[in-house]
Amino acid sequence: MLTVAIAKGGLLKDSIRLLQSIGLDFSAFLESGNRQLQIIDPNHRARALLVRNSDVPVYVEYGQAQLGIVGYDVLRETSANVSQLVDLRFGHCRMSVAVKANSGYRSPIELPLHGRVASKFVHCAREYFQNLDLPVEIVPLYGSVELGPITGMSEAIVDLVATGNTLRENGLIEIDVLFQSTARLIAHPLSYRLNTYGLHSYVEEIREKVKPLVESR
Ligand code: PRP
């Protein structure tokens, strides 16, 4: 049976809405009190796995899910061997460098050599500072990275910004943007090549649903 890996968190509602629009109903994941981690749609056409954002590419790379919906930020961070098929145009955010507003730093190259940068996105942060030829120590964290500069542990952070509220409410400002991110439809490369479970038709249906959104801009 076709299996789709979908991410818990911010992308969940839009992912479920998109799949619903092509006749796959996994809305049970949104019911309060739901603890199920896999659901088969009522028409028995497909199964969905509910996993952490960063685990979506893992299930797809290993072929347990033929399709997945995940943020581009996660794909940049994990560099998993998956096929990126469609930009789904929801889940807009950006990966940014931020510092304390009162720090005086207004550009990443003003940061001190061998300073510290806290991030959940260690790979992205390391690559970015390497490209700037600025040696910094990346401090890996799992959340609330804004506390890095607030507590004085780091001079800067590399983190996702969506509304900007978290930065504002914690007295931080962005000084550069690494890249923009949106949700992407990904596939297991061999399954896509072999059209396993007829997945091409699902991909085309999704592409068609996303297209009007693009054209109406
Ligand atoms: C993400 C990100 C920022 C926040 C940005 O954190 O790491 O902290 O969202 O969103 P905003 O610009 O709309 O305020 P998340 O909610 O995933 O929590 P975490 O820091 O505990 O990982």
XYZ file of C-alpha atoms and ligand atoms in Angstrom:
239
model
C 0.000 0.000 0.000
C 1.280 3.512 -0.817
C 2.723 5.077 2.323
C 3.205 8.792 2.958
C 5.373 10.135 5.776
C 4.020 13.382 7.176
C 5.569 15.682 9.741
C 4.174 16.561 13.145
C 4.085 20.259 13.970
C 3.599 23.311 11.811
C 3.218 21.505 8.467
C 0.694 18.925 9.665
C -2.604 20.744 8.985
C -1.635 21.881 5.488
C -0.188 18.454 4.645
C -3.428 16.758 5.648
C -5.494 19.345 3.744
C -3.413 18.749 0.606
C -3.755 14.965 0.840
C -7.487 15.357 1.485
C -7.757 17.378 -1.722
C -6.574 14.322 -3.678
C -8.913 11.979 -1.808
C -6.615 10.661 0.932
C -8.135 11.333 4.331
C -5.735 11.282 7.275
C -7.597 13.927 9.277
C -7.779 11.540 12.250
C -4.236 12.720 13.045
C -5.717 16.132 13.872
C -8.259 14.837 16.390
C -7.445 15.943 19.895
C -6.199 13.044 21.947
C -5.046 11.107 18.887
C -2.028 8.960 19.712
C -2.016 6.835 16.561
C 1.198 7.068 14.581
C -0.087 5.370 11.461
C -3.458 5.662 9.806
C -4.965 4.003 6.750
C -7.316 6.252 4.815
C -10.999 5.207 4.933
C -10.884 4.049 1.272
C -7.885 1.806 1.978
C -5.848 3.451 -0.778
C -2.916 4.654 1.300
C -1.319 4.759 4.716
C 0.246 7.731 6.491
C 3.037 7.708 9.070
C 3.169 10.578 11.550
C 6.821 11.294 12.307
C 9.125 14.072 13.485
C 10.042 16.614 10.841
C 13.644 15.459 10.595
C 12.595 11.792 10.377
C 10.447 12.235 7.242
C 13.433 11.953 4.845
C 14.688 8.922 6.778
C 11.470 6.916 6.246
C 11.447 7.958 2.587
C 15.143 7.255 2.001
C 14.784 3.753 3.443
C 11.631 3.129 1.387
C 9.184 2.531 4.257
C 7.314 5.521 2.832
C 7.288 6.112 -0.916
C 6.261 9.745 -0.463
C 6.876 12.351 2.213
C 6.013 15.960 2.993
C 8.758 17.897 4.733
C 10.304 21.356 4.956
C 13.134 22.311 2.608
C 15.082 23.327 5.742
C 15.134 19.697 6.872
C 16.249 18.522 3.430
C 19.120 21.020 3.473
C 20.147 19.902 6.931
C 19.999 16.129 6.429
C 21.039 15.824 2.733
C 19.090 12.536 2.516
C 19.027 10.570 -0.708
C 15.428 11.365 -1.727
C 13.845 12.893 -4.833
C 12.468 16.398 -4.376
C 9.394 16.499 -6.578
C 7.123 19.459 -5.841
C 7.400 22.776 -4.002
C 4.101 22.706 -2.089
C 4.109 26.477 -1.398
C 3.054 26.266 2.237
C 5.108 26.359 5.413
C 6.962 29.506 4.360
C 9.890 30.388 6.610
C 13.534 31.323 6.284
C 16.800 30.198 7.813
C 18.423 33.235 9.355
C 21.352 34.415 11.407
C 20.205 36.439 14.417
C 21.934 38.287 17.223
C 20.874 40.302 20.265
C 19.463 43.619 19.040
C 21.724 45.514 21.421
C 24.857 43.561 20.473
C 25.979 46.007 17.783
C 26.575 43.212 15.234
C 24.797 44.116 11.992
C 26.467 41.656 9.623
C 27.746 38.082 10.139
C 31.292 39.118 9.195
C 31.322 41.445 12.209
C 30.976 38.436 14.519
C 34.143 37.672 16.498
C 36.534 35.043 15.106
C 36.006 31.802 17.038
C 32.781 33.169 18.460
C 29.876 30.824 19.120
C 26.720 30.215 17.101
C 23.904 28.120 18.600
C 21.702 26.134 16.226
C 19.416 23.169 15.695
C 20.700 23.229 12.094
C 24.344 22.423 12.678
C 25.120 21.391 9.106
C 23.506 24.477 7.533
C 25.200 26.779 10.041
C 28.633 25.185 9.567
C 28.409 25.325 5.775
C 27.286 28.964 5.850
C 30.138 30.167 8.078
C 32.676 28.077 6.146
C 31.574 29.836 2.956
C 32.167 33.166 4.716
C 35.642 31.975 5.791
C 34.650 32.912 9.318
C 35.786 30.345 11.885
C 33.100 29.962 14.549
C 32.147 27.247 16.997
C 28.701 25.790 16.281
C 26.873 24.858 19.500
C 24.260 22.182 18.771
C 20.917 22.637 20.547
C 17.527 20.903 20.191
C 15.231 23.893 20.763
C 14.782 27.377 22.240
C 18.044 28.397 20.587
C 17.176 32.068 21.177
C 18.441 31.489 24.712
C 21.992 31.140 23.342
C 22.611 34.892 22.903
C 20.259 35.832 25.758
C 22.284 33.839 28.275
C 25.599 34.814 26.713
C 26.465 31.259 25.654
C 26.703 32.320 22.001
C 27.016 35.558 20.027
C 24.526 34.445 17.381
C 22.030 31.784 16.324
C 21.108 30.166 13.032
C 17.423 29.321 13.180
C 14.111 29.311 11.337
C 12.084 32.501 11.272
C 8.436 32.472 10.208
C 6.455 35.371 11.707
C 9.511 36.828 13.452
C 7.610 36.940 16.751
C 10.014 34.677 18.622
C 12.994 36.853 17.696
C 11.130 40.083 18.535
C 9.850 38.839 21.872
C 13.344 37.786 22.867
C 15.145 40.965 21.808
C 16.936 39.428 18.803
C 17.264 40.694 15.211
C 18.077 38.984 11.919
C 21.322 40.028 10.272
C 21.314 37.645 7.297
C 19.163 35.020 5.554
C 20.742 31.700 4.524
C 17.768 30.522 2.417
C 13.979 30.521 2.135
C 12.064 27.341 2.922
C 8.683 25.813 2.036
C 7.214 22.334 2.315
C 8.317 19.863 -0.372
C 6.880 16.619 -1.698
C 9.662 14.046 -1.692
C 9.815 10.470 -2.969
C 11.877 7.327 -2.575
C 13.930 7.451 -5.814
C 13.599 3.776 -6.795
C 9.874 3.674 -5.991
C 9.399 6.760 -8.136
C 11.368 5.216 -10.991
C 9.329 1.995 -10.778
C 6.030 3.847 -10.207
C 5.439 1.672 -7.148
C 1.762 1.596 -6.071
C 1.014 3.893 -9.020
C 2.568 6.793 -7.153
C 3.057 8.888 -10.319
C -0.672 9.593 -10.494
C -0.706 10.825 -6.865
C 2.268 13.072 -7.583
C 0.589 14.491 -10.684
C -2.633 15.139 -8.738
C -0.676 16.996 -6.082
C 1.178 18.981 -8.742
C -2.191 19.987 -10.234
C -3.540 21.075 -6.826
C -0.482 23.225 -6.143
C -0.439 24.825 -9.617
C -3.537 27.054 -9.191
C -2.005 28.434 -5.994
C 1.075 29.456 -7.974
C -0.911 30.922 -10.866
C -3.138 32.995 -8.572
C -0.119 34.862 -7.181
C 10.754 27.513 15.533
C 12.056 28.239 15.355
C 11.818 29.508 16.130
C 10.340 29.771 15.884
C 10.191 30.804 14.799
O 10.772 26.914 16.773
O 13.135 27.466 15.853
O 12.097 29.346 17.502
O 9.763 28.528 15.433
O 8.853 31.086 14.527
P 8.310 32.590 14.477
O 9.241 33.395 13.622
O 6.944 32.465 13.835
O 8.227 33.096 15.879
P 9.750 25.782 17.225
O 8.378 26.349 17.334
O 9.896 24.640 16.286
O 10.236 25.435 18.690
P 11.663 25.010 19.281
O 12.535 26.241 19.338
O 11.377 24.485 20.640
O 12.240 23.972 18.353
